[in-house]
Amino acid sequence: MATSTTNLDSPPVRKTDRDPRRVGLRQKLGRWDVKLSPYLYISPFFILFAVVGLFPLAYTAYVSMHQWHLIGGEGKFVGLDNFTFVLQQANFWRALRNTFSIFLLSSVPQIIIAILLAAVLDANLRARSFWRMGVLLPYVVAPVAVSLIFSKLFGDQSGMINALLNKIGLDSIRWHADVLSSHLAIATMVNFRWIGYNTLIFLAAMQAVPRDLYEAAILDGAARLRQFTSITVPMLRPTIIFVVVTSTIGGLQIFDEPRMYDQFGQGGSDRQWLTVTMYLYELGWGSQKSFGRAAAVAWILFLIIVAVGIINFSITRRISTDSAPKSGRKAKR
Amino acid sequence: MRKTTRKMWAAAAGVTGIALLATACSSGGSTTPAASAKSTTAASTEKITLKVATFNEFGYDDPAGSLYDAYTKLHPNVTIEPVKAATSNEARDNMNTKLAAGSGLADIEAIEVDWLPELLQYPDKFVDLTSDDTKGRWLKWKTDQATSPDGKLIGYGTDVGPEGIAYRADLFKAAGLPTDRAEVAKLFGGKDATWDKYFEVGKQFTAKGTGVPFFDSAGATYQGMINQVKAAYEDPSSHKIIATDNADVKKIYGQVLKAAVDDKLSANLGQWSPDWTASFQKNGFATMLAPGWMLGVIEGNAKGVTGWDIADVFPGGGGNWGGSFLTVPVQGAHPEEAKALAAWLTAPEQQIKAFTYKGTFPSQVAALKSPDLLGVTKPFFNNAPTGQLLANRANAVTVAPYKGPNYFAVNDAMQQALARVDVDKTDTADASWAKFTDAVKALG
């Protein structure tokens, strides 16, 4: 900036023909530097995003408008036929039902348990790091390994859980035949893996809560529970929004656990636990080998996730503005 | 919130960057082999690694004398890296995905006859394995299965699956039935054995009240029955799907479900499920249809259980279930060396060794007559002469069923239809058939 202003101020009379040009170039470069550089500095991300984010998205849309065979490749343009085909399939709607059911059965208890666990870990425990690392251990286990172990536990005839149920005089649960039981079993695997992860995120947020708030609350005579509901939870709201949004994205894309839940990975003989991503895989890589239809499902799923994400976001934000009016007003100003 | 999203973006950018690098590496890796392929064919002493991908049990990795090690001894420059998928479905998914991606397949990929027709539509993706050395090595119908319309051979035959009936002699004894394998064969009707007779014996068995089901699974039994139908799901000339209109299919479907569910002969197990595997350890069922390759599976699952035997009989004439091939995908780095290894592995001598280890019955003409094969006995199956027995079963096979490009998909839908009634009990036979019809329609 400084150089460009001095150049402007210097009298042009004594300069030769070449000089103003050189100054002009420098000027131009300087102006570009000021104007373009910031964009240049952030461009690597956007270039990457365009290559691995936007382009696949657009290309998937392109594929979804064509007949497209997995091995055979591009076929003729069919417009929205793939979308109408998919929307007419009973299995698609079943997959959607299963996905939402598993998502709700996993995400809701997962977040509640994670907050409670984090509150416990936030207290003064002996061997604090040990407990904190302990909750993260299941997260380190590969999801496929988790599924293999759990699918043995949840065996219909020879599973350990049914054996225990029989021991205490209860009937076996048909984990692979009933819709809701299979969803519960899969949600258990998901929760096993993700509770610890979310707990640590909540724990980190809890430790950022100013301790003097708690001291003040104690002086006012607030009990533990009251401190938790009136200080901890309100202060955690941004983190809760973050966790809700990420678990929405993850939950609606669930694939590993249901796919590994039985020996065939097709969501059960009556598609009891077929999820949308598994349906996508089945269309693209299964018997039909139709990339076009799979791409259509991918786009429908994308739109659903965006919609659910927005709904979740607005709900969680409204809760926070409703019960914490002060911070809301402050943000507006 | 804003901070966290920004961090998320940053993390996302980082992750995508790494992913980009990774893909760049892998795509780079796939281009070089094609270039180097020609150069390596001449130099046979160059050190190379060949990946061999199989599924279930091919019998190549006997700890007492691995065929891979034997080959490495003959060719010290070759290192073999075996990859093993648990099921044929898994191997098929892997094959399709990597075939589409254009890279990532092993140098030798095993495929099963049920999904071979899908791959035969793309013969260009596989090395033509025709050669003078291997001409006439296999049963003719075996080679025909893997030959494309324009005469390219995409796979070397490994095994075929002639079926007998495996049974638990101790459970038969408890139910007052004969136990000797010749008498059991007679019990099922010997040469004139029919499916009705098989299910009839089943009713006799369960009527004795031992509480043990007669056979393992409706789906597995169906598999034995449908493999005797000449053209079950597709019209051989027009390739059109006829599965839902074929009276034979509907009849077998009804017959097997009546026996399994109404007459309660089935153990209601999905074949290959953890429950099925576990049931071998606790008197889960008394008989099962057993192709040669199943003997190894039974022996593995029923470790420590005594009483298994196998009878030289099969209802409805002979039956063949499955059978596999070794292919060499063109995307591999060393097609010539891979072809040589595949030819060596599928030679009669090696396949006999695989048979003695895992019971995969050879498809090679010379092997079928070899005394090495005919003399094979299985201690686990009460010293049954499995070599001679399965050779008899192979000779009893009269029908080579037509399997077109949609065979695997239709059969898969059928297996699920059977499981809905037999295993999960979510549908009646009729309701499940309606769902099967819908599933088949969606294929078109």
Tab-separated table of N, CA and C in Angstrom, chain A residues 44-45 48-49 51-53 69-73 85 89-91 94 148 151-152 154-159 174 176-179 238-239 241-242 245-246 249 259-273 281-283 285-289 291 293 313, chain B residues 1 4-5 8-10 12-14 16-17 20 87 89-90 92-97 99-100 118-119 121-122 125 267-276 278-279 282 406 408-410 412 415-417 419-421 423-427 435 438-439 441-444:
chain	number	residue	atom	x	y	z
A	44	PRO	N	-6.381	-23.052	-2.314
A	44	PRO	CA	-6.141	-24.503	-2.295
A	44	PRO	C	-7.342	-25.285	-1.759
A	45	PHE	N	-7.951	-24.744	-0.702
A	45	PHE	CA	-9.105	-25.446	-0.159
A	45	PHE	C	-10.232	-25.514	-1.175
A	48	LEU	N	-9.511	-27.861	-4.006
A	48	LEU	CA	-9.704	-29.232	-3.512
A	48	LEU	C	-11.191	-29.545	-3.369
A	49	PHE	N	-11.904	-28.579	-2.802
A	49	PHE	CA	-13.331	-28.800	-2.594
A	49	PHE	C	-14.036	-28.987	-3.931
A	51	VAL	N	-12.722	-30.138	-6.639
A	51	VAL	CA	-12.329	-31.415	-7.250
A	51	VAL	C	-12.994	-32.598	-6.549
A	52	VAL	N	-12.934	-32.603	-5.216
A	52	VAL	CA	-13.423	-33.793	-4.508
A	52	VAL	C	-14.808	-33.596	-3.906
A	53	GLY	N	-15.356	-32.382	-3.952
A	53	GLY	CA	-16.679	-32.170	-3.390
A	53	GLY	C	-17.703	-31.822	-4.442
A	69	HIS	N	-24.160	-48.459	-16.806
A	69	HIS	CA	-23.881	-49.796	-16.278
A	69	HIS	C	-22.549	-49.791	-15.561
A	70	LEU	N	-22.479	-50.555	-14.464
A	70	LEU	CA	-21.271	-50.596	-13.642
A	70	LEU	C	-20.027	-50.868	-14.483
A	71	ILE	N	-20.083	-51.902	-15.310
A	71	ILE	CA	-18.907	-52.256	-16.108
A	71	ILE	C	-19.046	-51.727	-17.527
A	72	GLY	N	-20.265	-51.760	-18.054
A	72	GLY	CA	-20.497	-51.321	-19.434
A	72	GLY	C	-20.320	-49.824	-19.647
A	73	GLY	N	-20.559	-49.016	-18.586
A	73	GLY	CA	-20.350	-47.586	-18.704
A	73	GLY	C	-21.584	-46.821	-19.155
A	85	PHE	N	-38.058	-44.373	-11.164
A	85	PHE	CA	-37.946	-45.812	-10.904
A	85	PHE	C	-37.679	-46.060	-9.423
A	89	GLN	N	-39.977	-47.959	-6.046
A	89	GLN	CA	-39.576	-49.242	-5.485
A	89	GLN	C	-39.949	-49.333	-4.004
A	90	ALA	N	-40.609	-50.425	-3.646
A	90	ALA	CA	-40.966	-50.624	-2.238
A	90	ALA	C	-39.712	-50.670	-1.374
A	91	ASN	N	-38.641	-51.247	-1.934
A	91	ASN	CA	-37.413	-51.379	-1.150
A	91	ASN	C	-36.796	-50.028	-0.806
A	94	ARG	N	-38.723	-48.778	2.119
A	94	ARG	CA	-38.360	-49.587	3.274
A	94	ARG	C	-36.991	-49.168	3.806
A	148	LEU	N	-18.918	-57.869	13.459
A	148	LEU	CA	-18.740	-59.326	13.497
A	148	LEU	C	-19.013	-59.859	14.890
A	151	SER	N	-22.776	-59.389	15.768
A	151	SER	CA	-23.704	-60.270	15.055
A	151	SER	C	-23.643	-61.672	15.651
A	152	LYS	N	-22.530	-62.023	16.272
A	152	LYS	CA	-22.478	-63.309	16.987
A	152	LYS	C	-23.297	-63.208	18.276
A	154	PHE	N	-25.802	-61.347	18.799
A	154	PHE	CA	-27.223	-61.233	18.478
A	154	PHE	C	-27.736	-62.376	17.615
A	155	GLY	N	-27.047	-63.526	17.618
A	155	GLY	CA	-27.533	-64.665	16.847
A	155	GLY	C	-28.922	-65.089	17.304
A	156	ASP	N	-29.765	-65.495	16.343
A	156	ASP	CA	-31.138	-65.847	16.685
A	156	ASP	C	-31.214	-67.129	17.504
A	157	GLN	N	-30.448	-68.144	17.080
A	157	GLN	CA	-30.545	-69.432	17.762
A	157	GLN	C	-29.375	-69.684	18.693
A	158	SER	N	-28.195	-69.207	18.301
A	158	SER	CA	-27.009	-69.551	19.083
A	158	SER	C	-26.342	-68.327	19.693
A	159	GLY	N	-27.050	-67.181	19.683
A	159	GLY	CA	-26.439	-65.964	20.194
A	159	GLY	C	-26.379	-65.932	21.712
A	174	ARG	N	-36.057	-62.494	18.156
A	174	ARG	CA	-35.635	-62.851	16.794
A	174	ARG	C	-34.892	-61.671	16.172
A	176	HIS	N	-32.750	-61.267	13.902
A	176	HIS	CA	-32.563	-61.103	12.461
A	176	HIS	C	-33.872	-61.196	11.694
A	177	ALA	N	-34.975	-61.425	12.389
A	177	ALA	CA	-36.244	-61.584	11.677
A	177	ALA	C	-37.162	-60.394	11.902
A	178	ASP	N	-37.227	-59.879	13.129
A	178	ASP	CA	-38.112	-58.762	13.423
A	178	ASP	C	-37.458	-57.438	13.047
A	179	VAL	N	-38.263	-56.544	12.530
A	179	VAL	CA	-37.727	-55.268	12.063
A	179	VAL	C	-37.140	-54.461	13.225
A	238	PRO	N	-23.735	-24.875	21.775
A	238	PRO	CA	-23.064	-24.916	20.464
A	238	PRO	C	-22.504	-26.302	20.156
A	239	THR	N	-21.955	-26.937	21.194
A	239	THR	CA	-21.400	-28.273	20.992
A	239	THR	C	-22.503	-29.264	20.656
A	241	ILE	N	-25.242	-28.629	19.113
A	241	ILE	CA	-25.615	-28.422	17.705
A	241	ILE	C	-24.627	-29.134	16.794
A	242	PHE	N	-23.363	-28.962	17.087
A	242	PHE	CA	-22.330	-29.599	16.272
A	242	PHE	C	-22.500	-31.117	16.252
A	245	VAL	N	-25.620	-32.214	14.319
A	245	VAL	CA	-25.475	-32.135	12.861
A	245	VAL	C	-24.571	-33.254	12.348
A	246	THR	N	-23.433	-33.455	12.996
A	246	THR	CA	-22.534	-34.512	12.497
A	246	THR	C	-23.175	-35.892	12.640
A	249	ILE	N	-25.598	-36.477	9.818
A	249	ILE	CA	-24.934	-36.860	8.565
A	249	ILE	C	-24.484	-38.314	8.639
A	259	ARG	N	-24.535	-53.672	7.077
A	259	ARG	CA	-24.062	-54.568	6.027
A	259	ARG	C	-23.395	-55.809	6.613
A	260	MET	N	-22.712	-55.634	7.725
A	260	MET	CA	-22.015	-56.772	8.328
A	260	MET	C	-22.912	-57.538	9.296
A	261	TYR	N	-24.185	-57.170	9.369
A	261	TYR	CA	-25.032	-57.758	10.406
A	261	TYR	C	-25.396	-59.213	10.114
A	262	ASP	N	-25.428	-59.619	8.847
A	262	ASP	CA	-25.578	-61.047	8.580
A	262	ASP	C	-24.576	-61.475	7.510
A	263	GLN	N	-24.656	-62.752	7.107
A	263	GLN	CA	-23.602	-63.266	6.231
A	263	GLN	C	-23.717	-62.767	4.800
A	264	PHE	N	-24.889	-62.230	4.409
A	264	PHE	CA	-25.066	-61.822	3.027
A	264	PHE	C	-24.921	-60.318	2.824
A	265	GLY	N	-25.182	-59.542	3.872
A	265	GLY	CA	-25.010	-58.100	3.752
A	265	GLY	C	-26.029	-57.435	2.848
A	266	GLN	N	-27.224	-58.021	2.732
A	266	GLN	CA	-28.226	-57.408	1.875
A	266	GLN	C	-29.402	-56.864	2.672
A	267	GLY	N	-29.253	-56.798	3.974
A	267	GLY	CA	-30.303	-56.204	4.789
A	267	GLY	C	-31.400	-57.168	5.182
A	268	GLY	N	-31.102	-58.452	5.162
A	268	GLY	CA	-32.092	-59.422	5.613
A	268	GLY	C	-32.980	-59.922	4.495
A	269	SER	N	-33.592	-61.089	4.717
A	269	SER	CA	-34.357	-61.712	3.639
A	269	SER	C	-35.575	-60.872	3.279
A	270	ASP	N	-36.120	-60.148	4.234
A	270	ASP	CA	-37.258	-59.269	3.934
A	270	ASP	C	-36.824	-57.811	4.000
A	271	ARG	N	-35.519	-57.587	3.879
A	271	ARG	CA	-34.960	-56.230	3.913
A	271	ARG	C	-35.287	-55.527	5.232
A	272	GLN	N	-35.226	-56.297	6.316
A	272	GLN	CA	-35.584	-55.741	7.615
A	272	GLN	C	-34.659	-54.609	8.022
A	273	TRP	N	-33.381	-54.692	7.634
A	273	TRP	CA	-32.460	-53.639	8.057
A	273	TRP	C	-31.665	-53.080	6.866
A	281	TYR	N	-25.876	-49.204	-2.786
A	281	TYR	CA	-24.832	-50.175	-3.134
A	281	TYR	C	-25.436	-51.343	-3.906
A	282	GLU	N	-26.607	-51.792	-3.451
A	282	GLU	CA	-27.262	-52.926	-4.105
A	282	GLU	C	-27.609	-52.587	-5.559
A	283	LEU	N	-28.100	-51.362	-5.779
A	283	LEU	CA	-28.452	-50.966	-7.139
A	283	LEU	C	-27.215	-50.868	-8.022
A	285	TRP	N	-23.922	-51.988	-7.416
A	285	TRP	CA	-22.952	-53.072	-7.475
A	285	TRP	C	-23.596	-54.451	-7.360
A	286	GLY	N	-24.896	-54.479	-7.068
A	286	GLY	CA	-25.569	-55.765	-6.888
A	286	GLY	C	-26.022	-56.328	-8.219
A	287	SER	N	-27.226	-56.897	-8.216
A	287	SER	CA	-27.652	-57.627	-9.395
A	287	SER	C	-27.954	-56.711	-10.576
A	288	GLN	N	-28.406	-55.485	-10.315
A	288	GLN	CA	-28.780	-54.623	-11.441
A	288	GLN	C	-27.587	-53.913	-12.054
A	289	LYS	N	-26.568	-53.677	-11.253
A	289	LYS	CA	-25.361	-52.982	-11.697
A	289	LYS	C	-25.692	-51.671	-12.406
A	291	PHE	N	-25.513	-47.926	-12.307
A	291	PHE	CA	-24.961	-46.741	-11.673
A	291	PHE	C	-25.941	-45.583	-11.742
A	293	ARG	N	-29.232	-45.576	-11.497
A	293	ARG	CA	-30.196	-45.633	-10.402
A	293	ARG	C	-29.506	-45.394	-9.066
A	313	PHE	N	-30.818	-28.347	12.834
A	313	PHE	CA	-30.092	-27.140	13.191
A	313	PHE	C	-31.049	-26.094	13.757
B	1	MET	N	-20.033	-21.831	17.319
B	1	MET	CA	-20.484	-22.609	16.159
B	1	MET	C	-19.654	-22.264	14.939
B	4	THR	N	-16.351	-23.779	15.108
B	4	THR	CA	-16.306	-25.224	14.883
B	4	THR	C	-16.482	-25.553	13.408
B	5	THR	N	-17.395	-24.818	12.728
B	5	THR	CA	-17.560	-25.141	11.303
B	5	THR	C	-16.280	-24.869	10.551
B	8	MET	N	-14.056	-27.517	11.068
B	8	MET	CA	-14.519	-28.682	10.320
B	8	MET	C	-14.084	-28.598	8.876
B	9	TRP	N	-14.281	-27.393	8.316
B	9	TRP	CA	-13.858	-27.216	6.920
B	9	TRP	C	-12.377	-27.493	6.775
B	10	ALA	N	-11.629	-26.945	7.740
B	10	ALA	CA	-10.182	-27.131	7.670
B	10	ALA	C	-9.844	-28.608	7.723
B	12	ALA	N	-11.812	-31.007	6.973
B	12	ALA	CA	-12.296	-31.632	5.738
B	12	ALA	C	-11.292	-31.427	4.619
B	13	ALA	N	-10.753	-30.197	4.562
B	13	ALA	CA	-9.786	-29.903	3.511
B	13	ALA	C	-8.561	-30.786	3.676
B	14	GLY	N	-8.121	-30.922	4.916
B	14	GLY	CA	-6.953	-31.753	5.180
B	14	GLY	C	-7.198	-33.184	4.755
B	16	THR	N	-9.452	-34.346	2.688
B	16	THR	CA	-9.601	-34.510	1.243
B	16	THR	C	-8.256	-34.423	0.554
B	17	GLY	N	-7.386	-33.583	1.102
B	17	GLY	CA	-6.049	-33.489	0.536
B	17	GLY	C	-5.332	-34.820	0.578
B	20	LEU	N	-6.864	-37.163	-1.805
B	20	LEU	CA	-6.456	-36.856	-3.173
B	20	LEU	C	-5.090	-37.450	-3.468
B	87	THR	N	-17.017	-65.603	1.521
B	87	THR	CA	-18.102	-66.186	0.743
B	87	THR	C	-17.941	-65.831	-0.719
B	89	ASN	N	-20.309	-64.550	-2.501
B	89	ASN	CA	-20.916	-63.218	-2.685
B	89	ASN	C	-19.886	-62.118	-2.516
B	90	GLU	N	-19.068	-62.283	-1.486
B	90	GLU	CA	-18.066	-61.269	-1.174
B	90	GLU	C	-17.054	-61.161	-2.314
B	92	ARG	N	-17.611	-61.891	-5.359
B	92	ARG	CA	-18.282	-61.321	-6.521
B	92	ARG	C	-18.359	-59.803	-6.404
B	93	ASP	N	-18.722	-59.307	-5.212
B	93	ASP	CA	-18.761	-57.855	-5.003
B	93	ASP	C	-17.407	-57.239	-5.294
B	94	ASN	N	-16.382	-57.884	-4.752
B	94	ASN	CA	-15.025	-57.396	-4.919
B	94	ASN	C	-14.645	-57.366	-6.396
B	95	MET	N	-14.992	-58.437	-7.095
B	95	MET	CA	-14.685	-58.544	-8.521
B	95	MET	C	-15.366	-57.410	-9.291
B	96	ASN	N	-16.663	-57.217	-9.068
B	96	ASN	CA	-17.408	-56.197	-9.807
B	96	ASN	C	-16.867	-54.806	-9.536
B	97	THR	N	-16.635	-54.515	-8.251
B	97	THR	CA	-16.180	-53.185	-7.879
B	97	THR	C	-14.850	-52.864	-8.545
B	99	LEU	N	-13.333	-54.440	-11.014
B	99	LEU	CA	-13.386	-54.507	-12.469
B	99	LEU	C	-13.851	-53.161	-13.021
B	100	ALA	N	-14.852	-52.578	-12.329
B	100	ALA	CA	-15.379	-51.286	-12.755
B	100	ALA	C	-14.331	-50.203	-12.543
B	118	GLU	N	-22.185	-63.387	-15.859
B	118	GLU	CA	-22.126	-61.915	-15.808
B	118	GLU	C	-20.802	-61.424	-16.377
B	119	LEU	N	-19.728	-62.128	-16.014
B	119	LEU	CA	-18.399	-61.687	-16.424
B	119	LEU	C	-18.129	-62.037	-17.877
B	121	GLN	N	-19.852	-61.492	-20.228
B	121	GLN	CA	-20.284	-60.400	-21.095
B	121	GLN	C	-19.128	-59.445	-21.382
B	122	TYR	N	-18.063	-59.539	-20.602
B	122	TYR	CA	-16.933	-58.618	-20.774
B	122	TYR	C	-15.634	-59.399	-20.926
B	125	LYS	N	-12.030	-57.983	-20.425
B	125	LYS	CA	-11.431	-57.655	-19.129
B	125	LYS	C	-10.552	-58.795	-18.618
B	267	ALA	N	-34.274	-77.277	9.875
B	267	ALA	CA	-33.751	-76.679	11.103
B	267	ALA	C	-33.911	-75.154	11.058
B	268	ASN	N	-34.516	-74.635	9.992
B	268	ASN	CA	-34.774	-73.194	9.828
B	268	ASN	C	-33.523	-72.341	9.945
B	269	LEU	N	-32.458	-72.832	9.346
B	269	LEU	CA	-31.204	-72.079	9.422
B	269	LEU	C	-30.898	-71.476	8.059
B	270	GLY	N	-30.385	-70.261	8.054
B	270	GLY	CA	-29.889	-69.688	6.819
B	270	GLY	C	-28.507	-70.266	6.574
B	271	GLN	N	-28.290	-70.845	5.391
B	271	GLN	CA	-26.979	-71.440	5.172
B	271	GLN	C	-25.894	-70.363	5.257
B	272	TRP	N	-24.804	-70.697	5.880
B	272	TRP	CA	-23.626	-69.835	6.108
B	272	TRP	C	-23.848	-68.825	7.226
B	273	SER	N	-25.010	-68.787	7.869
B	273	SER	CA	-25.192	-67.836	8.972
B	273	SER	C	-24.428	-68.345	10.194
B	274	PRO	N	-24.121	-67.448	11.137
B	274	PRO	CA	-23.441	-67.895	12.357
B	274	PRO	C	-24.234	-69.000	13.073
B	275	ASP	N	-25.572	-68.899	13.031
B	275	ASP	CA	-26.401	-69.931	13.647
B	275	ASP	C	-26.185	-71.287	12.980
B	276	TRP	N	-26.088	-71.247	11.649
B	276	TRP	CA	-25.887	-72.475	10.880
B	276	TRP	C	-24.550	-73.103	11.256
B	278	ALA	N	-22.832	-72.665	13.951
B	278	ALA	CA	-22.828	-73.133	15.336
B	278	ALA	C	-23.614	-74.437	15.494
B	279	SER	N	-24.623	-74.635	14.638
B	279	SER	CA	-25.504	-75.801	14.809
B	279	SER	C	-24.776	-77.116	14.567
B	282	LYS	N	-23.993	-78.906	17.773
B	282	LYS	CA	-24.991	-79.343	18.745
B	282	LYS	C	-26.189	-80.031	18.093
B	406	ASN	N	-28.455	-63.299	-15.740
B	406	ASN	CA	-29.262	-62.925	-14.575
B	406	ASN	C	-29.434	-64.054	-13.568
B	408	PHE	N	-27.543	-65.427	-11.237
B	408	PHE	CA	-27.143	-65.166	-9.855
B	408	PHE	C	-28.159	-64.271	-9.154
B	409	ALA	N	-28.574	-63.217	-9.855
B	409	ALA	CA	-29.496	-62.250	-9.253
B	409	ALA	C	-30.844	-62.902	-8.939
B	410	VAL	N	-31.364	-63.691	-9.882
B	410	VAL	CA	-32.657	-64.326	-9.666
B	410	VAL	C	-32.559	-65.346	-8.530
B	412	ASP	N	-30.511	-65.366	-6.099
B	412	ASP	CA	-30.371	-64.622	-4.849
B	412	ASP	C	-31.742	-64.207	-4.315
B	415	GLN	N	-33.480	-67.247	-2.978
B	415	GLN	CA	-32.975	-67.671	-1.673
B	415	GLN	C	-33.562	-66.805	-0.560
B	416	GLN	N	-33.727	-65.500	-0.845
B	416	GLN	CA	-34.321	-64.627	0.163
B	416	GLN	C	-35.798	-64.940	0.354
B	417	ALA	N	-36.467	-65.284	-0.752
B	417	ALA	CA	-37.880	-65.655	-0.652
B	417	ALA	C	-38.021	-66.882	0.242
B	419	ALA	N	-35.884	-67.887	2.556
B	419	ALA	CA	-35.486	-67.543	3.925
B	419	ALA	C	-36.604	-66.814	4.661
B	420	ARG	N	-37.367	-65.998	3.944
B	420	ARG	CA	-38.483	-65.289	4.595
B	420	ARG	C	-39.473	-66.271	5.211
B	421	VAL	N	-39.676	-67.409	4.522
B	421	VAL	CA	-40.641	-68.386	5.015
B	421	VAL	C	-39.982	-69.361	5.993
B	423	VAL	N	-36.638	-69.327	7.466
B	423	VAL	CA	-35.777	-68.864	8.558
B	423	VAL	C	-36.467	-67.779	9.389
B	424	ASP	N	-36.902	-66.706	8.703
B	424	ASP	CA	-37.426	-65.559	9.444
B	424	ASP	C	-38.901	-65.694	9.800
B	425	LYS	N	-39.621	-66.480	9.007
B	425	LYS	CA	-41.064	-66.662	9.222
B	425	LYS	C	-41.808	-65.329	9.223
B	426	THR	N	-41.393	-64.427	8.371
B	426	THR	CA	-42.096	-63.144	8.275
B	426	THR	C	-43.223	-63.222	7.253
B	427	ASP	N	-43.163	-64.209	6.337
B	427	ASP	CA	-44.163	-64.298	5.284
B	427	ASP	C	-44.663	-65.731	5.135
B	435	LYS	N	-43.398	-61.324	-3.360
B	435	LYS	CA	-42.253	-60.424	-3.213
B	435	LYS	C	-41.122	-60.832	-4.152
B	438	ASP	N	-41.835	-59.471	-7.520
B	438	ASP	CA	-41.484	-58.050	-7.603
B	438	ASP	C	-39.986	-57.856	-7.773
B	439	ALA	N	-39.231	-58.621	-6.988
B	439	ALA	CA	-37.775	-58.469	-7.027
B	439	ALA	C	-37.240	-58.834	-8.406
B	441	LYS	N	-38.909	-58.648	-11.207
B	441	LYS	CA	-39.334	-57.598	-12.146
B	441	LYS	C	-38.360	-56.418	-12.111
B	442	ALA	N	-37.883	-56.098	-10.923
B	442	ALA	CA	-36.992	-54.935	-10.782
B	442	ALA	C	-35.668	-55.148	-11.520
B	443	LEU	N	-35.343	-56.390	-11.847
B	443	LEU	CA	-34.080	-56.657	-12.537
B	443	LEU	C	-34.124	-56.197	-13.992
B	444	GLY	N	-35.307	-56.203	-14.565
B	444	GLY	CA	-35.431	-55.927	-16.001
B	444	GLY	C	-35.102	-54.515	-16.415
